[in-house]
Amino acid sequence: MGVKEGKGPQARWFDKILQDDYYGEKTFEKAESKLLKNSITMAIEKAGLKKQTIDVMLTGDLLNQLMSSSYMARDVSIPYLGLYGACSTMTESILLASVLVDGGFCTHTVAGASSHFATAERQFRMPLEHGNQRPPQAQWTATAAGAVTISQSLGRTDKPLCCITHGTVGRVVDPGITDTNFMGAAMAPAAFDTIRAHLTDTGRKSSDYDLILTGDLGRVGKKILLDLALKKSSQDEKDESVFRHFRKVYEDCGAIMYEDCQDTHAGGSGCGCSASIFAGRIVKEMRAGKYKRVLLVSTGALISTISKQQGETVPGIAHAVTVEVM
Amino acid sequence: MDALMELLKVFVTGGLICVIGQILLDTTNLTAPRILVIYVVAGGLLTALGWYQPIVDFGGSGATVPLTGFGYTLVKGALEGLKKEGILGVITGGLKSSAAGISVALVFGYIIALIFNPKAKD
Amino acid sequence: MKFQKYANSFKDRPKYVSNCIKAFVAGGIICLIGHFIKDGFLSIGMNQETAGTWATVVLVCTAQLLTGFGVYDILGKLGGAGCSVPITGFANSVVAPAMEYKREGPVLGVGSKIFSLAGPVILLGLATSWAVGLIKWVLQIIF
């Protein structure tokens, strides 16, 4: 985790907090790569596994051509599949890794994602030292990485393990937002679509979950998603029962990543946001018995620097995975 | 008293020009670099219409320090060039009059960029 | 468009009034500093134009140094347009992108990125001056 995240309310859950966002490297890109590398190595160690036994790792980040992930993969030499799902990468990688494991193609896999404020900012927005004001709806790309191992069986462990039981691949939903600072609004409809599809497919209600956690909608996007759910429920009886108590179980990683006083405006964003909170906090809490069944819905805004300049709207995507304690 | 009045004029003129920029920033999707471009072009056009000179006469540095003043210098240079050397003066006049500002910004900026590293924000 | 409006109703409005006051004060102060520098050069016997040019040079260098030390972005956050519209903001937007591309080399990194924000400003300003000059030239011929 980066320095700023280490000063936030979630700090006590993270395994390693940096003293310096350069992480002893010459560039921020290398720092992000090292961050991801460390989090993957730690995930493997914690599972009591060895690097050589990992069949495949699926990771991604926000940079062009997945720079951080690819260079991380060069260094760790584990078979590697690079994924890009914007900030939804964490659930995308977990989902695909569990499919590979469930299908019997792999025994041990690692899924992870990373983001870095400085690398994302320079690619997507303004130079760091440029004196400008961020609008109130803007979000702060989290400097963070998170990784989990997904295996067929780890044998006996002293604490219960988490299992991926369901996965829902999301559709790209484009609500027509052109303001690239307003990503919460661009992603909220996609998150809503995926959650609704997931609940309808599985025949569950939102109250069947102890926690429904979206990735990085931020404070504004969170409000929009809650309102969308409420509106839909008031229109349709079926949706009403599906989304009953949604407000009670719903939370957003971006909205809880920072304190209000940290001046991030609408909260955190980036692949690392949901990756670190899920791998750092939720998994630990689940294994300690706080939650039994969690739906993780990482959300992504599929923008590129080119689409932005060409005046395209910002399409959103969200994937969901159900995690249960066994 | 006159000196104080002059300072007040500079302050108010400069301040008001910036407030227009702030309103553009807050109410539209325009980003800061676009606003800079708009300011330079607007300053140039106002100068061409003869409306910016009175503002400069009134506000002094308050009108020349904001980027509209950069447009003012460019257009004034081109027009002076036209008077002296005809069409060639139009081509050279703009850069000639703003040469100091542009040269310093680029070369000194280059040196600074080579010396300093960007800092992560927290 | 409908969704955009709906979504906009959820976001916080920018603090228009306080932002404008900050921009007014910041912009005013920067212009005043420019004025004092110019006065200083006038008092050592320079003419109006030279003093004005020197004031620009000093303002640009100061803003770029502050950018290098990582101070200008903080000022910019406080002052908003008050810090980005004056010539100092232009100087900041010359250095800021260039600094970030140091590892990409002094030629294609810093050398080209130095124009990424400032290039359009210089180019379009120059184009405006051409357009104005040419129109004036045509008008002179006709009348």
Coordinates of C-alpha atoms in Angstrom, one line a residue:
Chain A
M1 CA 0.0 0.0 0.0
G2 CA 1.1 3.5 -0.7
V3 CA 1.9 6.2 1.9
K4 CA -1.5 8.0 1.7
E5 CA -3.4 4.7 1.9
G6 CA -1.3 3.9 5.0
K7 CA -2.7 7.0 6.7
G8 CA -6.2 6.0 5.9
P9 CA -8.8 4.1 8.0
Q10 CA -8.0 0.7 6.5
A11 CA -4.3 0.9 7.2
R12 CA -4.3 -1.8 10.0
W13 CA -5.5 -4.5 7.6
F14 CA -2.7 -4.1 5.1
D15 CA 0.4 -6.3 5.2
K16 CA 2.9 -3.8 4.0
I17 CA 2.8 0.0 3.9
L18 CA 5.4 1.9 1.9
Q19 CA 7.4 4.7 3.4
D20 CA 7.9 6.2 0.0
D21 CA 5.8 5.9 -3.2
Y22 CA 8.9 5.4 -5.2
Y23 CA 9.6 2.2 -3.2
G24 CA 13.3 2.5 -3.7
E25 CA 12.9 2.4 -7.5
K26 CA 13.7 5.0 -10.1
T27 CA 10.3 5.3 -11.6
F28 CA 6.8 5.0 -10.3
E29 CA 6.0 2.3 -12.9
K30 CA 8.8 0.2 -11.4
A31 CA 7.5 0.9 -8.0
E32 CA 4.1 -0.3 -9.0
S33 CA 5.6 -3.4 -10.5
K34 CA 7.5 -4.1 -7.3
L35 CA 4.4 -3.6 -5.2
L36 CA 2.5 -6.2 -7.2
K37 CA 5.4 -8.5 -7.1
N38 CA 5.6 -8.3 -3.3
S39 CA 1.9 -8.8 -2.9
I40 CA 2.0 -11.9 -5.1
T41 CA 5.0 -13.4 -3.3
M42 CA 3.4 -12.8 0.0
A43 CA 0.1 -14.4 -1.1
I44 CA 2.1 -17.5 -2.2
E45 CA 4.0 -17.6 1.0
K46 CA 1.0 -17.2 3.2
A47 CA -0.7 -20.1 1.4
G48 CA 2.4 -22.2 2.3
L49 CA 3.1 -22.7 -1.3
K50 CA 6.2 -22.4 -3.5
K51 CA 6.6 -20.3 -6.6
Q52 CA 7.3 -23.4 -8.7
T53 CA 4.0 -25.0 -7.8
I54 CA 1.9 -22.1 -9.1
D55 CA 0.5 -23.2 -12.5
V56 CA -0.6 -19.8 -13.6
M57 CA -1.0 -16.2 -12.3
L58 CA -3.5 -13.8 -13.7
T59 CA -2.8 -10.2 -13.0
G60 CA -3.5 -6.7 -14.4
D61 CA -3.1 -3.0 -13.9
L62 CA -4.1 0.2 -15.4
L63 CA -1.1 1.1 -17.5
N64 CA -0.8 0.8 -21.3
Q65 CA 0.2 -2.7 -22.4
L66 CA 0.0 -3.8 -18.7
M67 CA 3.5 -2.5 -18.0
S68 CA 3.5 -3.2 -14.3
S69 CA 2.1 -6.7 -14.5
S70 CA 4.3 -7.8 -17.4
Y71 CA 7.5 -6.6 -15.8
M72 CA 6.5 -8.2 -12.5
A73 CA 5.9 -11.5 -14.4
R74 CA 9.4 -11.2 -16.0
D75 CA 10.9 -11.1 -12.5
V76 CA 8.9 -13.9 -10.8
S77 CA 8.9 -16.3 -13.8
I78 CA 5.5 -17.9 -13.1
P79 CA 3.3 -18.7 -16.1
Y80 CA 1.4 -15.5 -16.7
L81 CA -1.8 -14.3 -18.2
G82 CA -2.2 -10.5 -18.3
L83 CA -5.7 -9.1 -17.9
Y84 CA -7.2 -5.7 -18.5
G85 CA -10.5 -4.8 -17.0
A86 CA -9.7 -1.3 -15.9
C87 CA -10.4 -1.2 -12.2
S88 CA -12.5 -4.4 -12.4
T89 CA -9.4 -6.4 -13.0
M90 CA -9.4 -8.0 -9.5
T91 CA -12.7 -9.8 -9.9
E92 CA -11.9 -10.6 -13.5
S93 CA -8.7 -12.4 -12.4
I94 CA -10.3 -14.1 -9.5
L95 CA -13.2 -15.3 -11.7
L96 CA -10.9 -16.7 -14.4
A97 CA -8.5 -18.3 -11.9
S98 CA -11.4 -20.1 -10.2
V99 CA -12.7 -21.3 -13.6
L100 CA -9.2 -22.7 -14.4
V101 CA -9.0 -24.4 -11.0
D102 CA -12.6 -25.7 -11.1
G103 CA -12.2 -27.0 -14.6
G104 CA -9.2 -29.0 -13.4
F105 CA -6.7 -27.2 -15.6
C106 CA -4.7 -25.9 -12.7
T107 CA -4.0 -26.8 -9.1
H108 CA -2.7 -23.6 -7.8
T109 CA -3.2 -20.2 -9.2
V110 CA -2.6 -16.6 -8.2
A111 CA -4.9 -13.7 -9.0
G112 CA -4.0 -10.1 -8.4
A113 CA -4.1 -6.5 -9.5
S114 CA -2.3 -3.2 -8.8
S115 CA -2.6 0.5 -9.3
H116 CA -0.4 3.5 -8.5
F117 CA -1.6 7.0 -8.1
A118 CA 1.4 8.6 -9.9
T119 CA 1.5 6.2 -12.9
A120 CA -2.2 6.3 -13.5
E121 CA -2.4 10.1 -13.0
R122 CA 0.3 10.7 -15.6
Q123 CA -1.3 8.4 -18.1
F124 CA -4.9 9.4 -17.7
R125 CA -4.9 12.9 -16.3
M126 CA -2.5 15.7 -15.4
P127 CA 1.2 15.8 -14.5
L128 CA 1.7 15.5 -10.7
E129 CA 3.3 18.9 -10.3
H130 CA 0.7 20.7 -12.4
G131 CA -1.2 23.2 -10.3
N132 CA -4.8 22.4 -10.9
Q133 CA -8.0 21.8 -8.9
R134 CA -9.7 18.4 -8.9
P135 CA -13.5 18.6 -9.1
P136 CA -15.5 17.3 -6.1
Q137 CA -16.6 14.2 -8.0
A138 CA -13.0 13.2 -8.8
Q139 CA -11.5 10.1 -7.2
W140 CA -8.1 9.2 -6.1
T141 CA -6.3 6.3 -7.7
A142 CA -5.1 4.1 -4.8
T143 CA -1.5 3.2 -4.7
A144 CA -2.1 -0.4 -3.8
A145 CA -1.8 -4.0 -4.9
G146 CA -3.5 -7.1 -3.7
A147 CA -3.3 -10.8 -4.6
V148 CA -4.9 -14.1 -3.6
T149 CA -4.1 -17.7 -4.3
I150 CA -6.8 -19.9 -5.6
S151 CA -6.2 -23.6 -5.3
Q152 CA -8.0 -26.9 -5.6
S153 CA -7.2 -27.9 -2.1
L154 CA -4.8 -26.7 0.5
G155 CA -5.4 -29.7 2.8
R156 CA -6.0 -29.0 6.5
T157 CA -5.6 -25.5 7.9
D158 CA -6.2 -24.2 11.4
K159 CA -8.5 -21.4 10.1
P160 CA -11.4 -21.9 7.7
L161 CA -10.7 -21.1 4.1
C162 CA -12.6 -19.0 1.6
C163 CA -14.1 -20.5 -1.6
I164 CA -15.2 -18.9 -4.8
T165 CA -18.6 -20.4 -5.4
H166 CA -20.2 -18.2 -8.1
G167 CA -19.0 -15.7 -10.7
T168 CA -20.9 -13.4 -12.9
V169 CA -19.3 -11.8 -15.9
G170 CA -20.7 -8.3 -16.4
R171 CA -21.9 -6.5 -19.5
V172 CA -20.4 -3.2 -20.6
V173 CA -22.9 -0.5 -19.8
D174 CA -22.4 2.9 -21.1
P175 CA -24.6 5.5 -19.4
G176 CA -23.2 8.3 -21.6
I177 CA -21.0 10.1 -19.1
T178 CA -18.3 12.3 -20.9
D179 CA -16.7 13.7 -17.8
T180 CA -13.7 11.4 -17.2
N181 CA -13.5 12.7 -13.6
F182 CA -16.9 11.4 -12.9
M183 CA -16.1 7.7 -13.0
G184 CA -18.5 6.8 -10.1
A185 CA -21.4 7.7 -12.2
A186 CA -20.0 6.0 -15.3
M187 CA -19.6 2.7 -13.4
A188 CA -22.7 2.6 -11.1
P189 CA -25.1 1.4 -13.8
A190 CA -22.7 -1.4 -14.8
A191 CA -22.4 -2.5 -11.1
F192 CA -26.2 -2.4 -10.8
D193 CA -26.6 -4.5 -13.9
T194 CA -24.1 -7.1 -12.8
I195 CA -25.5 -7.4 -9.2
R196 CA -29.0 -7.7 -10.6
A197 CA -27.9 -10.3 -13.1
H198 CA -26.1 -12.2 -10.4
L199 CA -29.0 -12.2 -8.0
T200 CA -31.5 -13.2 -10.6
D201 CA -29.3 -16.0 -12.0
T202 CA -28.6 -17.5 -8.6
G203 CA -32.2 -16.9 -7.4
R204 CA -30.8 -15.1 -4.3
K205 CA -31.7 -11.9 -2.6
S206 CA -29.3 -9.3 -1.5
S207 CA -30.2 -10.2 2.1
D208 CA -28.6 -13.7 1.4
Y209 CA -25.3 -11.9 1.5
D210 CA -23.5 -10.6 4.6
L211 CA -21.7 -8.1 2.4
I212 CA -22.0 -6.8 -1.1
L213 CA -18.8 -4.9 -1.9
T214 CA -18.3 -2.8 -5.0
G215 CA -14.9 -1.8 -6.2
D216 CA -14.4 1.8 -6.6
L217 CA -17.6 3.7 -7.2
G218 CA -16.6 6.2 -4.5
R219 CA -18.9 8.2 -2.4
V220 CA -20.9 9.6 -5.3
G221 CA -21.2 6.4 -7.2
K222 CA -22.3 4.6 -4.1
K223 CA -25.1 7.0 -3.7
I224 CA -26.1 6.5 -7.3
L225 CA -26.1 2.7 -7.1
L226 CA -28.2 2.8 -3.9
D227 CA -30.7 5.1 -5.6
L228 CA -30.8 2.9 -8.8
A229 CA -31.5 -0.2 -6.6
L230 CA -34.2 1.7 -4.7
K231 CA -35.8 3.1 -7.8
K232 CA -35.9 -0.3 -9.5
S233 CA -37.3 -1.9 -6.4
S234 CA -40.1 0.6 -6.3
Q235 CA -41.0 0.0 -10.0
D236 CA -40.9 -3.8 -10.0
E237 CA -42.2 -6.2 -7.4
K238 CA -39.6 -8.9 -8.3
D239 CA -36.8 -6.4 -8.0
E240 CA -38.2 -5.3 -4.7
S241 CA -37.7 -8.7 -3.1
V242 CA -34.3 -9.2 -4.8
F243 CA -33.0 -5.9 -3.5
R244 CA -34.6 -5.9 -0.1
H245 CA -32.1 -4.8 2.6
F246 CA -29.6 -4.0 -0.1
R247 CA -28.6 -0.8 1.7
K248 CA -27.8 -2.8 4.9
V249 CA -25.3 -5.1 3.2
Y250 CA -23.8 -2.8 0.7
E251 CA -20.4 -1.1 0.9
D252 CA -17.9 0.3 -1.5
C253 CA -14.1 -0.1 -1.3
G254 CA -13.4 3.3 -2.8
A255 CA -15.7 5.0 -0.3
I256 CA -14.0 3.5 2.8
M257 CA -10.4 3.6 1.6
Y258 CA -9.7 7.2 2.8
E259 CA -10.8 9.5 5.5
D260 CA -12.8 12.5 4.5
C261 CA -10.0 14.8 5.6
Q262 CA -7.5 13.2 3.3
D263 CA -8.8 15.4 0.5
T264 CA -9.4 12.6 -2.0
H265 CA -12.8 14.2 -2.9
A266 CA -15.1 11.3 -3.8
G267 CA -12.8 8.5 -2.5
G268 CA -10.5 5.9 -3.9
S269 CA -10.3 4.2 -7.3
G270 CA -8.0 1.9 -9.3
C271 CA -7.5 -1.8 -9.5
G272 CA -5.6 -1.8 -6.3
C273 CA -8.5 -0.4 -4.4
S274 CA -10.7 -3.4 -4.5
A275 CA -7.7 -5.8 -4.7
S276 CA -6.2 -4.6 -1.5
I277 CA -9.4 -4.2 0.5
F278 CA -10.6 -7.6 -0.5
A279 CA -7.3 -9.5 -0.1
G280 CA -6.2 -7.4 2.9
R281 CA -9.3 -7.0 4.9
I282 CA -12.3 -9.0 3.7
V283 CA -10.6 -12.3 3.4
K284 CA -9.1 -11.9 6.9
E285 CA -12.4 -10.9 8.3
M286 CA -14.2 -13.8 6.6
R287 CA -11.7 -16.3 7.9
A288 CA -12.1 -14.8 11.4
G289 CA -15.8 -15.5 11.1
K290 CA -17.2 -12.0 10.6
Y291 CA -18.8 -12.7 7.2
K292 CA -20.1 -16.0 5.7
R293 CA -20.9 -15.0 2.2
V294 CA -19.6 -12.0 0.4
L295 CA -20.2 -10.7 -3.2
L296 CA -17.3 -8.8 -4.5
V297 CA -18.1 -6.6 -7.5
S298 CA -15.1 -4.8 -8.8
T299 CA -16.1 -2.0 -11.2
G300 CA -14.1 -0.5 -14.1
A301 CA -14.4 2.5 -16.3
L302 CA -13.2 1.5 -19.7
I303 CA -11.6 4.7 -20.8
S304 CA -8.4 5.2 -22.7
T305 CA -6.4 8.4 -23.2
I306 CA -7.4 8.3 -26.9
S307 CA -11.1 7.7 -26.4
K308 CA -11.1 10.6 -24.0
Q309 CA -9.5 12.9 -26.5
Q310 CA -11.9 11.7 -29.2
G311 CA -14.8 12.8 -27.0
E312 CA -16.1 9.2 -26.5
T313 CA -18.3 8.5 -23.5
V314 CA -17.0 6.4 -20.6
P315 CA -18.4 2.8 -20.6
G316 CA -18.5 1.0 -17.3
I317 CA -18.1 -2.7 -16.5
A318 CA -18.4 -4.8 -13.4
H319 CA -17.8 -8.5 -12.6
A320 CA -19.0 -10.3 -9.5
V321 CA -17.7 -13.2 -7.6
T322 CA -19.3 -14.9 -4.6
V323 CA -16.9 -15.8 -1.8
E324 CA -18.0 -18.1 0.9
V325 CA -16.3 -19.5 4.0
M326 CA -16.1 -23.3 4.0
Chain B
M1 CA -2.5 57.8 -2.4
D2 CA -2.0 57.5 -6.2
A3 CA 0.5 54.6 -5.7
L4 CA -2.0 52.8 -3.5
M5 CA -4.7 53.3 -6.1
E6 CA -2.5 51.9 -8.8
L7 CA -1.8 48.8 -6.7
L8 CA -5.5 48.3 -6.2
K9 CA -6.2 48.6 -9.9
V10 CA -3.5 46.0 -10.6
F11 CA -5.0 43.7 -8.0
V12 CA -8.6 44.0 -9.1
T13 CA -7.9 43.7 -12.8
G14 CA -5.7 40.6 -12.3
G15 CA -8.1 39.1 -9.8
L16 CA -11.2 39.6 -12.0
I17 CA -9.5 38.1 -15.1
C18 CA -8.7 35.0 -12.9
V19 CA -12.2 34.8 -11.6
I20 CA -13.5 34.5 -15.1
G21 CA -11.1 31.5 -15.5
Q22 CA -12.4 30.0 -12.3
I23 CA -16.0 30.3 -13.4
L24 CA -15.1 28.5 -16.6
L25 CA -13.3 25.8 -14.6
D26 CA -16.2 25.2 -12.2
T27 CA -19.1 25.4 -14.6
T28 CA -17.8 23.7 -17.7
N29 CA -15.8 20.5 -18.4
L30 CA -12.9 22.6 -19.6
T31 CA -9.5 21.7 -18.2
A32 CA -6.8 24.2 -17.2
P33 CA -4.7 23.8 -20.4
R34 CA -7.7 24.5 -22.5
I35 CA -8.5 27.5 -20.5
L36 CA -4.9 28.8 -21.1
V37 CA -5.4 28.4 -24.8
I38 CA -8.8 30.2 -24.7
Y39 CA -7.1 33.0 -22.7
V40 CA -4.3 33.5 -25.2
V41 CA -6.6 33.5 -28.1
A42 CA -9.2 35.7 -26.4
G43 CA -6.4 38.2 -25.4
G44 CA -5.2 38.3 -29.0
L45 CA -8.6 38.9 -30.4
L46 CA -9.5 41.6 -27.8
T47 CA -6.3 43.3 -28.7
A48 CA -7.1 43.2 -32.4
L49 CA -10.5 44.8 -31.7
G50 CA -8.7 47.5 -29.7
W51 CA -10.4 46.5 -26.5
Y52 CA -7.5 45.1 -24.5
Q53 CA -5.2 48.2 -24.7
P54 CA -7.6 50.2 -22.4
I55 CA -7.5 47.3 -19.9
V56 CA -3.7 47.3 -20.0
D57 CA -3.7 51.1 -19.5
F58 CA -6.0 50.7 -16.5
G59 CA -4.7 47.6 -14.9
G60 CA -1.0 47.5 -15.8
S61 CA 0.5 44.3 -14.7
G62 CA -2.9 43.1 -13.7
A63 CA -3.7 42.8 -17.4
T64 CA -0.3 41.8 -18.7
V65 CA 0.6 39.0 -16.2
P66 CA -2.5 36.8 -17.0
L67 CA -2.2 34.8 -20.2
T68 CA -4.6 37.2 -22.0
G69 CA -1.6 39.5 -21.7
F70 CA 0.5 36.9 -23.6
G71 CA -2.0 37.1 -26.5
Y72 CA -1.9 40.8 -26.2
T73 CA 1.9 40.8 -26.6
L74 CA 1.7 38.4 -29.6
V75 CA -0.9 40.4 -31.5
K76 CA 0.7 43.7 -30.7
G77 CA 4.0 42.4 -32.0
A78 CA 2.4 41.2 -35.2
L79 CA 0.7 44.5 -35.8
E80 CA 3.8 46.5 -35.1
G81 CA 5.7 44.2 -37.5
L82 CA 3.1 44.8 -40.1
K83 CA 3.6 48.5 -39.8
K84 CA 7.4 48.2 -40.1
E85 CA 8.0 45.4 -42.5
G86 CA 4.7 44.5 -44.0
I87 CA 3.7 40.9 -44.3
L88 CA 7.1 39.6 -43.1
G89 CA 6.6 41.5 -39.9
V90 CA 3.3 39.7 -39.3
I91 CA 5.2 36.4 -39.5
T92 CA 8.1 37.4 -37.2
G93 CA 6.4 40.1 -35.0
G94 CA 4.4 37.8 -32.7
L95 CA 7.4 35.6 -31.7
K96 CA 9.7 38.6 -31.6
S97 CA 7.7 40.5 -29.0
S98 CA 7.1 37.4 -26.8
A99 CA 10.6 35.9 -27.4
A100 CA 11.8 36.5 -23.8
G101 CA 8.9 34.8 -22.2
I102 CA 8.8 31.8 -24.4
S103 CA 12.6 31.3 -24.4
V104 CA 12.8 31.5 -20.7
A105 CA 9.8 29.3 -20.1
L106 CA 11.2 26.6 -22.4
V107 CA 14.9 26.6 -21.7
F108 CA 14.8 27.4 -18.0
G109 CA 11.9 24.9 -17.7
Y110 CA 14.1 22.3 -19.4
I111 CA 16.8 22.8 -16.9
I112 CA 14.4 22.6 -14.0
A113 CA 12.9 19.4 -15.4
L114 CA 16.3 17.9 -15.6
I115 CA 17.2 18.8 -12.0
F116 CA 14.0 18.0 -10.1
N117 CA 11.9 14.8 -9.7
P118 CA 8.1 14.9 -9.3
K119 CA 6.9 14.0 -5.8
A120 CA 4.1 11.6 -5.0
K121 CA 1.2 13.3 -3.4
D122 CA -0.3 12.5 0.0
Chain C
M1 CA -27.8 12.9 -21.4
K2 CA -30.7 12.0 -19.2
F3 CA -28.5 9.9 -17.0
Q4 CA -25.8 12.6 -16.9
K5 CA -28.4 15.0 -15.5
Y6 CA -29.6 12.3 -13.0
A7 CA -26.0 11.5 -12.0
N8 CA -25.1 15.2 -11.6
S9 CA -27.8 15.6 -9.0
F10 CA -25.7 13.3 -6.7
K11 CA -22.4 15.1 -6.9
D12 CA -21.4 17.9 -4.7
R13 CA -21.4 21.3 -6.3
P14 CA -18.1 23.0 -6.5
K15 CA -17.9 25.8 -3.9
Y16 CA -18.4 28.5 -6.5
V17 CA -18.2 31.5 -4.3
S18 CA -15.2 30.5 -2.2
N19 CA -13.4 29.2 -5.3
C20 CA -13.9 32.5 -7.0
I21 CA -12.7 34.5 -4.0
K22 CA -9.6 32.4 -3.8
A23 CA -9.0 32.8 -7.5
F24 CA -9.5 36.5 -7.2
V25 CA -7.1 36.9 -4.3
A26 CA -4.5 34.5 -5.8
G27 CA -4.6 36.1 -9.2
G28 CA -4.5 39.6 -7.8
I29 CA -1.5 38.8 -5.6
I30 CA 0.5 37.2 -8.5
C31 CA -0.3 40.3 -10.6
L32 CA 0.8 42.6 -7.8
I33 CA 4.1 40.6 -7.5
G34 CA 4.6 41.2 -11.2
H35 CA 3.9 44.8 -10.7
F36 CA 6.4 45.2 -7.9
I37 CA 9.1 43.4 -9.9
K38 CA 8.4 45.7 -12.8
D39 CA 8.6 48.7 -10.5
G40 CA 11.9 47.5 -9.2
F41 CA 13.3 47.3 -12.8
L42 CA 11.9 50.7 -13.6
S43 CA 13.6 52.2 -10.6
I44 CA 17.0 51.1 -11.8
G45 CA 16.4 53.1 -15.0
M46 CA 14.9 50.6 -17.5
N47 CA 12.2 51.7 -19.9
Q48 CA 8.6 50.4 -19.6
E49 CA 9.0 47.6 -22.2
T50 CA 12.3 46.2 -20.9
A51 CA 11.1 46.3 -17.3
G52 CA 7.9 44.5 -18.4
T53 CA 9.9 41.8 -20.2
W54 CA 12.2 41.3 -17.2
A55 CA 9.2 41.0 -14.9
T56 CA 7.9 38.2 -17.1
V57 CA 11.3 36.5 -17.0
V58 CA 11.4 36.7 -13.3
L59 CA 7.9 35.5 -12.8
V60 CA 8.4 32.5 -15.1
C61 CA 11.6 31.4 -13.5
T62 CA 10.1 31.7 -10.0
A63 CA 7.1 29.7 -10.9
Q64 CA 9.2 27.0 -12.5
L65 CA 11.5 26.8 -9.5
L66 CA 8.4 26.4 -7.2
T67 CA 7.2 23.7 -9.5
G68 CA 10.5 22.0 -9.2
F69 CA 10.3 22.1 -5.4
G70 CA 6.8 20.7 -5.6
V71 CA 5.1 23.8 -4.2
Y72 CA 3.3 25.2 -7.2
D73 CA 0.8 22.3 -7.4
I74 CA -0.2 23.1 -3.8
L75 CA -0.6 26.8 -4.7
G76 CA -2.6 25.7 -7.8
K77 CA -5.0 23.6 -5.7
L78 CA -5.6 26.6 -3.4
G79 CA -5.8 29.3 -5.9
G80 CA -7.4 27.4 -8.8
A81 CA -7.6 29.6 -11.9
G82 CA -5.9 32.4 -9.9
C83 CA -2.7 30.4 -10.1
S84 CA -3.2 28.7 -13.5
V85 CA -4.3 31.7 -15.6
P86 CA -1.4 34.1 -14.9
I87 CA 1.9 33.6 -16.8
T88 CA 3.2 31.6 -13.8
G89 CA 0.5 29.0 -14.5
F90 CA 1.8 28.8 -18.1
A91 CA 5.4 28.4 -16.8
N92 CA 4.1 25.6 -14.4
S93 CA 2.4 23.8 -17.3
V94 CA 5.7 23.9 -19.3
V95 CA 7.7 22.2 -16.5
A96 CA 5.2 19.8 -14.9
P97 CA 4.8 17.4 -17.8
A98 CA 8.5 17.6 -18.7
M99 CA 9.6 16.6 -15.1
E100 CA 7.5 13.5 -15.2
Y101 CA 9.1 12.2 -18.4
K102 CA 12.7 12.4 -17.2
R103 CA 13.3 8.7 -17.3
E104 CA 12.1 8.6 -20.9
G105 CA 15.3 10.5 -21.8
P106 CA 16.3 14.2 -22.2
V107 CA 15.4 14.3 -25.9
L108 CA 12.1 12.4 -26.5
G109 CA 11.1 12.4 -22.9
V110 CA 11.7 15.9 -21.4
G111 CA 12.4 17.5 -24.7
S112 CA 9.0 16.6 -26.3
K113 CA 6.8 16.6 -23.2
I114 CA 7.8 20.2 -22.4
F115 CA 5.5 21.1 -25.2
S116 CA 2.6 18.9 -24.3
L117 CA 0.6 21.5 -22.4
A118 CA 2.5 24.6 -23.5
G119 CA 2.8 23.8 -27.2
P120 CA -0.9 24.4 -27.9
V121 CA -0.8 27.7 -26.0
I122 CA 2.2 29.0 -27.9
L123 CA 1.0 27.7 -31.3
L124 CA -2.6 28.9 -31.1
G125 CA -1.4 32.3 -29.7
L126 CA 0.9 32.6 -32.6
A127 CA -1.7 31.6 -35.1
T128 CA -4.0 34.2 -33.7
S129 CA -1.4 36.9 -34.1
W130 CA -0.9 35.8 -37.7
A131 CA -4.6 35.8 -38.4
V132 CA -5.0 39.3 -36.9
G133 CA -2.0 40.6 -38.8
L134 CA -3.1 39.1 -42.1
I135 CA -6.6 40.5 -41.7
K136 CA -5.3 43.9 -41.0
W137 CA -3.0 43.6 -44.0
V138 CA -5.9 42.7 -46.3
L139 CA -7.9 45.5 -44.9
Q140 CA -5.1 47.9 -45.6
I141 CA -4.9 46.9 -49.2
I142 CA -8.7 47.2 -49.7
F143 CA -9.0 50.5 -48.1

